[in-house]
CSV table of N, CA and C in Angstrom, one decimal:
chain,number,residue,atom,x,y,z
A,1,GLN,N,6.1,36.9,-54.8
A,1,GLN,CA,6.0,36.1,-54.7
A,1,GLN,C,5.1,36.1,-54.1
A,2,VAL,N,3.6,35.7,-53.5
A,2,VAL,CA,2.9,36.3,-51.7
A,2,VAL,C,3.7,35.1,-50.7
A,3,GLN,N,3.9,36.4,-49.2
A,3,GLN,CA,4.4,35.9,-48.0
A,3,GLN,C,3.2,36.4,-47.1
A,4,PHE,N,3.4,35.2,-46.7
A,4,PHE,CA,2.3,35.4,-45.5
A,4,PHE,C,3.0,35.1,-44.7
A,5,VAL,N,2.6,35.9,-42.7
A,5,VAL,CA,2.5,35.8,-41.2
A,5,VAL,C,2.3,35.9,-41.0
A,6,GLU,N,1.6,34.6,-40.3
A,6,GLU,CA,0.0,34.8,-39.6
A,6,GLU,C,0.6,34.3,-38.2
A,7,SER,N,-0.7,34.5,-37.9
A,7,SER,CA,-0.3,35.1,-36.1
A,7,SER,C,-1.4,34.4,-35.8
A,8,GLY,N,-1.4,34.8,-33.1
A,8,GLY,CA,-3.0,35.0,-33.3
A,8,GLY,C,-3.6,33.6,-32.4
A,9,GLY,N,-2.5,32.1,-32.8
A,9,GLY,CA,-3.2,30.6,-32.5
A,9,GLY,C,-2.7,30.8,-30.8
A,10,GLY,N,-3.1,29.5,-30.7
A,10,GLY,CA,-2.9,29.4,-29.0
A,10,GLY,C,-3.6,28.7,-28.1
A,11,LEU,N,-3.2,28.4,-27.1
A,11,LEU,CA,-4.3,26.7,-26.5
A,11,LEU,C,-5.3,27.2,-25.7
A,12,VAL,N,-6.8,27.5,-26.2
A,12,VAL,CA,-7.8,27.7,-24.8
A,12,VAL,C,-9.3,26.9,-24.6
A,13,GLN,N,-9.3,27.1,-23.8
A,13,GLN,CA,-10.3,26.2,-23.2
A,13,GLN,C,-11.9,26.4,-24.1
A,14,PRO,N,-12.6,25.1,-24.6
A,14,PRO,CA,-13.3,25.4,-24.7
A,14,PRO,C,-14.9,26.3,-24.6
A,15,GLY,N,-15.2,27.5,-25.9
A,15,GLY,CA,-16.0,28.3,-25.3
A,15,GLY,C,-15.7,29.8,-25.5
A,16,GLY,N,-13.6,29.6,-24.9
A,16,GLY,CA,-12.8,30.7,-25.4
A,16,GLY,C,-13.4,31.7,-26.9
A,17,SER,N,-12.4,32.2,-27.5
A,17,SER,CA,-12.3,32.9,-27.9
A,17,SER,C,-10.5,32.7,-28.3
A,18,LEU,N,-10.5,33.7,-29.7
A,18,LEU,CA,-9.5,33.8,-30.3
A,18,LEU,C,-9.3,35.0,-31.4
A,19,ARG,N,-8.6,35.7,-31.9
A,19,ARG,CA,-9.0,36.0,-33.5
A,19,ARG,C,-6.9,36.0,-34.1
A,20,LEU,N,-7.2,36.1,-34.7
A,20,LEU,CA,-5.9,35.0,-36.2
A,20,LEU,C,-6.1,36.2,-37.0
A,21,SER,N,-4.4,36.4,-37.1
A,21,SER,CA,-4.5,37.4,-38.0
A,21,SER,C,-3.6,36.7,-39.9
A,22,CYS,N,-3.3,36.8,-40.2
A,22,CYS,CA,-2.0,36.9,-41.7
A,22,CYS,C,-1.9,38.4,-42.1
A,23,THR,N,-1.1,38.6,-41.6
A,23,THR,CA,-0.4,39.6,-43.1
A,23,THR,C,1.0,38.7,-44.2
A,24,THR,N,0.4,39.7,-45.1
A,24,THR,CA,0.7,39.5,-46.4
A,24,THR,C,1.7,40.7,-47.0
A,25,SER,N,2.4,39.9,-47.9
A,25,SER,CA,2.8,40.8,-48.4
A,25,SER,C,3.3,40.2,-50.0
A,26,GLY,N,4.1,41.2,-51.3
A,26,GLY,CA,4.4,40.6,-51.9
A,26,GLY,C,3.2,41.5,-53.0
A,27,ILE,N,2.3,41.9,-52.4
A,27,ILE,CA,0.6,41.6,-53.8
A,27,ILE,C,0.3,43.0,-53.3
A,28,ILE,N,-0.7,43.6,-54.3
A,28,ILE,CA,-1.5,44.5,-53.9
A,28,ILE,C,-2.9,44.3,-53.2
A,29,PHE,N,-3.4,43.6,-51.7
A,29,PHE,CA,-3.7,43.0,-51.7
A,29,PHE,C,-5.4,43.4,-51.6
A,30,ARG,N,-5.5,44.4,-52.0
A,30,ARG,CA,-6.7,45.1,-51.6
A,30,ARG,C,-7.6,44.1,-53.5
A,31,HIS,N,-6.9,43.8,-54.0
A,31,HIS,CA,-6.9,43.3,-55.2
A,31,HIS,C,-7.5,41.8,-55.0
A,32,TYR,N,-7.5,41.0,-54.4
A,32,TYR,CA,-6.8,40.1,-54.0
A,32,TYR,C,-7.5,39.4,-52.9
A,33,ASN,N,-8.5,38.6,-53.1
A,33,ASN,CA,-9.7,37.7,-51.9
A,33,ASN,C,-8.9,37.1,-51.5
A,34,LEU,N,-9.5,36.6,-50.1
A,34,LEU,CA,-9.2,35.8,-49.5
A,34,LEU,C,-9.3,35.2,-48.6
A,35,ALA,N,-8.9,34.5,-47.7
A,35,ALA,CA,-9.5,32.6,-47.3
A,35,ALA,C,-8.1,32.3,-46.4
A,36,TRP,N,-9.4,31.5,-44.9
A,36,TRP,CA,-8.9,30.5,-44.1
A,36,TRP,C,-8.7,29.7,-44.6
A,37,TYR,N,-8.4,28.1,-43.8
A,37,TYR,CA,-8.3,27.8,-43.9
A,37,TYR,C,-7.7,26.4,-43.4
A,38,ARG,N,-8.1,25.7,-42.7
A,38,ARG,CA,-7.2,24.5,-41.6
A,38,ARG,C,-7.0,22.9,-41.7
A,39,GLN,N,-6.4,22.3,-40.3
A,39,GLN,CA,-5.5,21.5,-40.8
A,39,GLN,C,-5.7,20.4,-39.9
A,40,ALA,N,-6.1,19.9,-39.4
A,40,ALA,CA,-6.9,19.2,-37.7
A,40,ALA,C,-5.5,17.9,-38.6
A,41,PRO,N,-4.9,17.5,-37.2
A,41,PRO,CA,-4.1,16.7,-37.7
A,41,PRO,C,-5.1,15.2,-38.3
A,42,GLU,N,-3.9,14.3,-38.9
A,42,GLU,CA,-4.8,13.3,-39.3
A,42,GLU,C,-5.7,13.6,-40.3
A,43,LYS,N,-5.9,15.2,-40.8
A,43,LYS,CA,-7.4,14.9,-41.7
A,43,LYS,C,-6.4,16.4,-43.3
A,44,GLN,N,-7.6,16.2,-43.4
A,44,GLN,CA,-7.3,17.1,-45.1
A,44,GLN,C,-7.9,18.3,-44.7
A,45,ARG,N,-6.8,19.0,-45.4
A,45,ARG,CA,-7.1,21.3,-45.4
A,45,ARG,C,-8.5,21.1,-46.3
A,46,GLU,N,-8.6,21.7,-44.8
A,46,GLU,CA,-10.5,22.2,-45.5
A,46,GLU,C,-10.3,24.0,-44.9
A,47,PHE,N,-11.4,24.2,-46.3
A,47,PHE,CA,-12.4,25.7,-46.0
A,47,PHE,C,-12.8,25.9,-44.8
A,48,VAL,N,-13.0,27.4,-44.4
A,48,VAL,CA,-13.2,28.0,-43.9
A,48,VAL,C,-13.9,28.8,-44.4
A,49,ALA,N,-14.1,30.4,-44.3
A,49,ALA,CA,-13.9,31.0,-44.7
A,49,ALA,C,-13.8,32.0,-45.4
A,50,SER,N,-14.3,32.9,-46.5
A,50,SER,CA,-13.3,33.7,-47.1
A,50,SER,C,-14.0,35.4,-47.7
A,51,ILE,N,-13.4,35.7,-47.5
A,51,ILE,CA,-13.4,37.5,-48.3
A,51,ILE,C,-13.1,38.0,-49.1
A,52,ASN,N,-14.0,38.0,-50.6
A,52,ASN,CA,-13.9,39.1,-51.6
A,52,ASN,C,-14.2,40.4,-51.5
A,53,THR,N,-12.5,41.0,-52.6
A,53,THR,CA,-12.5,42.3,-52.3
A,53,THR,C,-13.8,43.6,-52.3
A,54,VAL,N,-15.1,43.0,-52.0
A,54,VAL,CA,-15.9,44.2,-51.6
A,54,VAL,C,-16.6,43.4,-49.7
A,55,GLY,N,-15.8,43.0,-49.8
A,55,GLY,CA,-15.7,42.2,-48.3
A,55,GLY,C,-17.2,40.8,-48.2
A,56,THR,N,-17.9,41.0,-48.8
A,56,THR,CA,-18.8,39.9,-49.2
A,56,THR,C,-18.1,38.8,-48.6
A,57,THR,N,-18.3,37.7,-47.8
A,57,THR,CA,-18.0,36.9,-46.5
A,57,THR,C,-18.9,35.3,-47.1
A,58,ARG,N,-18.2,34.7,-47.5
A,58,ARG,CA,-19.1,33.2,-47.0
A,58,ARG,C,-18.4,32.0,-46.0
A,59,TYR,N,-18.6,32.1,-45.2
A,59,TYR,CA,-18.5,30.5,-44.8
A,59,TYR,C,-18.5,29.0,-44.8
A,60,LYS,N,-18.3,28.4,-44.3
A,60,LYS,CA,-17.4,26.8,-44.7
A,60,LYS,C,-19.3,26.6,-44.4
A,61,ASP,N,-19.5,25.5,-45.5
A,61,ASP,CA,-21.2,25.1,-45.8
A,61,ASP,C,-21.6,23.9,-45.2
A,62,SER,N,-22.5,24.5,-43.2
A,62,SER,CA,-21.9,23.6,-42.3
A,62,SER,C,-22.8,24.8,-41.1
A,63,ASP,N,-22.6,23.8,-39.7
A,63,ASP,CA,-23.2,24.7,-38.8
A,63,ASP,C,-22.2,24.6,-38.2
A,64,SER,N,-21.0,23.9,-38.9
A,64,SER,CA,-19.2,24.4,-37.4
A,64,SER,C,-19.4,25.4,-37.5
A,65,VAL,N,-19.1,25.6,-37.9
A,65,VAL,CA,-18.4,27.2,-38.1
A,65,VAL,C,-19.7,28.6,-37.9
A,66,LYS,N,-20.9,28.8,-38.6
A,66,LYS,CA,-21.2,29.5,-38.5
A,66,LYS,C,-21.9,30.6,-37.5
A,67,GLY,N,-21.6,31.6,-37.6
A,67,GLY,CA,-22.3,32.0,-36.7
A,67,GLY,C,-21.4,32.2,-34.9
A,68,ARG,N,-20.2,30.9,-35.3
A,68,ARG,CA,-19.5,31.2,-33.8
A,68,ARG,C,-17.9,32.1,-34.6
A,69,PHE,N,-17.7,32.1,-36.5
A,69,PHE,CA,-16.2,32.5,-37.1
A,69,PHE,C,-16.8,33.6,-37.5
A,70,THR,N,-15.8,34.7,-37.5
A,70,THR,CA,-15.9,36.3,-38.4
A,70,THR,C,-14.9,36.4,-38.8
A,71,ILE,N,-14.7,35.9,-40.4
A,71,ILE,CA,-13.0,36.4,-40.7
A,71,ILE,C,-13.8,38.4,-41.1
A,72,SER,N,-12.8,39.4,-42.0
A,72,SER,CA,-13.3,40.6,-42.1
A,72,SER,C,-10.7,41.0,-42.5
A,73,ARG,N,-10.9,42.0,-43.5
A,73,ARG,CA,-9.8,42.8,-43.2
A,73,ARG,C,-9.8,44.2,-43.5
A,74,ASP,N,-8.8,43.6,-43.3
A,74,ASP,CA,-7.8,45.8,-43.2
A,74,ASP,C,-7.2,46.0,-44.0
A,75,ASN,N,-7.8,45.7,-45.5
A,75,ASN,CA,-7.0,46.4,-46.3
A,75,ASN,C,-5.9,47.5,-45.9
A,76,ALA,N,-6.4,48.7,-45.4
A,76,ALA,CA,-4.8,49.4,-45.6
A,76,ALA,C,-3.4,48.9,-44.2
A,77,LYS,N,-3.9,47.3,-43.6
A,77,LYS,CA,-3.0,46.8,-43.0
A,77,LYS,C,-2.6,45.3,-43.6
A,78,ASN,N,-2.9,45.0,-45.0
A,78,ASN,CA,-2.3,44.3,-45.8
A,78,ASN,C,-2.6,43.0,-44.7
A,79,THR,N,-3.8,42.3,-44.1
A,79,THR,CA,-4.3,42.1,-43.2
A,79,THR,C,-5.8,42.3,-43.3
A,80,VAL,N,-6.2,39.8,-42.9
A,80,VAL,CA,-7.1,39.4,-43.2
A,80,VAL,C,-7.6,38.8,-41.7
A,81,TYR,N,-8.8,38.9,-40.5
A,81,TYR,CA,-8.3,38.6,-39.1
A,81,TYR,C,-9.8,37.3,-39.5
A,82,LEU,N,-9.5,36.3,-38.6
A,82,LEU,CA,-10.1,35.8,-38.1
A,82,LEU,C,-11.2,35.3,-36.4
A,83,GLN,N,-12.0,36.1,-36.0
A,83,GLN,CA,-12.5,36.3,-35.4
A,83,GLN,C,-13.2,35.1,-35.1
A,84,MET,N,-12.2,33.9,-33.2
A,84,MET,CA,-12.5,33.3,-33.9
A,84,MET,C,-13.7,32.7,-32.4
A,85,ASN,N,-15.2,33.0,-31.7
A,85,ASN,CA,-15.8,33.0,-30.5
A,85,ASN,C,-16.3,31.0,-30.2
A,86,SER,N,-16.6,31.4,-28.8
A,86,SER,CA,-17.2,29.2,-28.9
A,86,SER,C,-16.3,28.6,-29.1
A,87,LEU,N,-15.1,28.5,-29.3
A,87,LEU,CA,-14.3,27.3,-29.6
A,87,LEU,C,-15.6,26.4,-29.4
A,88,LYS,N,-14.6,25.2,-29.7
A,88,LYS,CA,-14.6,23.9,-29.0
A,88,LYS,C,-13.1,23.0,-29.7
A,89,PRO,N,-13.8,21.6,-29.1
A,89,PRO,CA,-12.0,20.3,-29.5
A,89,PRO,C,-11.9,20.2,-30.9
A,90,GLU,N,-13.3,20.4,-30.9
A,90,GLU,CA,-12.8,20.1,-32.6
A,90,GLU,C,-12.5,21.5,-33.4
A,91,ASP,N,-12.8,22.1,-33.6
A,91,ASP,CA,-11.8,23.6,-34.2
A,91,ASP,C,-10.0,23.5,-33.8
A,92,THR,N,-10.2,22.9,-33.1
A,92,THR,CA,-8.5,22.3,-32.9
A,92,THR,C,-7.9,22.4,-35.1
A,93,ALA,N,-6.6,22.9,-35.2
A,93,ALA,CA,-5.7,22.3,-36.2
A,93,ALA,C,-5.2,23.8,-36.8
A,94,VAL,N,-4.5,23.1,-37.4
A,94,VAL,CA,-3.3,24.9,-37.9
A,94,VAL,C,-4.4,25.1,-38.8
A,95,TYR,N,-4.3,26.7,-38.7
A,95,TYR,CA,-4.8,27.5,-39.2
A,95,TYR,C,-3.9,27.9,-40.6
A,96,TYR,N,-4.2,28.4,-42.0
A,96,TYR,CA,-4.0,29.1,-43.5
A,96,TYR,C,-4.5,30.1,-43.3
A,97,CYS,N,-3.8,30.7,-44.2
A,97,CYS,CA,-4.5,32.0,-45.3
A,97,CYS,C,-4.4,31.9,-46.1
A,98,ARG,N,-4.8,32.2,-46.8
A,98,ARG,CA,-4.7,31.9,-48.9
A,98,ARG,C,-5.7,33.0,-50.0
A,99,VAL,N,-4.6,34.0,-50.7
A,99,VAL,CA,-5.0,34.6,-51.0
A,99,VAL,C,-5.6,34.5,-52.5
A,100,GLY,N,-6.5,34.7,-53.4
A,100,GLY,CA,-7.2,34.5,-54.7
A,100,GLY,C,-7.2,36.0,-55.5
A,101,TYR,N,-7.1,34.7,-56.9
A,101,TYR,CA,-7.0,36.8,-58.2
A,101,TYR,C,-8.0,36.6,-58.9
A,102,GLY,N,-9.0,37.0,-58.7
A,102,GLY,CA,-10.5,36.5,-59.9
A,102,GLY,C,-11.0,34.9,-59.4
A,103,SER,N,-11.3,34.0,-59.9
A,103,SER,CA,-12.3,33.0,-59.8
A,103,SER,C,-10.7,31.9,-59.4
A,104,ALA,N,-9.4,32.2,-59.6
A,104,ALA,CA,-8.4,31.5,-58.7
A,104,ALA,C,-7.8,30.9,-57.9
A,105,TRP,N,-7.2,30.9,-57.2
A,105,TRP,CA,-6.6,30.1,-55.6
A,105,TRP,C,-5.3,30.2,-56.1
A,106,SER,N,-4.7,31.0,-55.5
A,106,SER,CA,-3.1,30.6,-54.9
A,106,SER,C,-2.4,29.4,-54.7
A,107,GLU,N,-1.4,28.6,-54.5
A,107,GLU,CA,-1.0,27.5,-53.8
A,107,GLU,C,-0.2,28.3,-53.4
A,108,SER,N,0.6,29.1,-52.8
A,108,SER,CA,0.5,29.3,-51.8
A,108,SER,C,0.5,29.8,-50.7
A,109,TRP,N,1.0,28.6,-49.5
A,109,TRP,CA,0.9,29.3,-48.4
A,109,TRP,C,2.5,29.5,-47.0
A,110,GLY,N,1.8,29.5,-46.5
A,110,GLY,CA,2.1,29.9,-45.5
A,110,GLY,C,2.7,28.7,-43.9
A,111,GLN,N,2.9,29.6,-43.1
A,111,GLN,CA,4.0,28.1,-42.4
A,111,GLN,C,2.4,27.4,-40.9
A,112,GLY,N,2.1,28.7,-41.0
A,112,GLY,CA,-0.4,28.6,-40.6
A,112,GLY,C,-0.5,28.7,-39.0
A,113,THR,N,-1.4,29.0,-38.1
A,113,THR,CA,-0.5,29.5,-37.0
A,113,THR,C,-1.8,27.6,-35.9
A,114,GLN,N,-1.4,27.6,-35.2
A,114,GLN,CA,-1.8,26.3,-34.1
A,114,GLN,C,-3.2,26.5,-33.2
A,115,VAL,N,-3.8,26.4,-32.8
A,115,VAL,CA,-4.9,27.2,-32.4
A,115,VAL,C,-5.9,25.2,-31.8
A,116,THR,N,-5.7,25.4,-30.7
A,116,THR,CA,-5.8,23.6,-29.7
A,116,THR,C,-6.3,24.2,-28.4
A,117,VAL,N,-8.4,23.7,-28.6
A,117,VAL,CA,-9.0,24.1,-27.9
A,117,VAL,C,-8.7,23.0,-26.4
A,118,SER,N,-8.9,23.2,-25.3
A,118,SER,CA,-8.7,21.9,-24.6
A,118,SER,C,-8.8,22.4,-23.0
A,119,SER,N,-9.7,21.4,-22.6
A,119,SER,CA,-9.6,22.0,-21.3
A,119,SER,C,-8.3,21.4,-20.2
């Protein structure tokens, strides 16, 4: 059973930056695709970014995160990162990581990490 430890969230002013981390256990990390999702208050959880086993990345379809967020992975540390720059109040949400194998994505989730963008 995969387990997650997400960290790096916090309170930041608009225009600021945060780097989220998600360390997993219970899987052979380098064999898995990885993704970040987020859930804002009273909204459904949504896809933010993914990175596959060979490092190909994909981002949420819109201009909302492209150019501001960067997903990366460190297989030696079993960790996936989300670098978030130029943060906006609408980025406020709980951020979760997710793992996938092949074309299938796990329904297991961690506790998430809260990101609040406010002045």
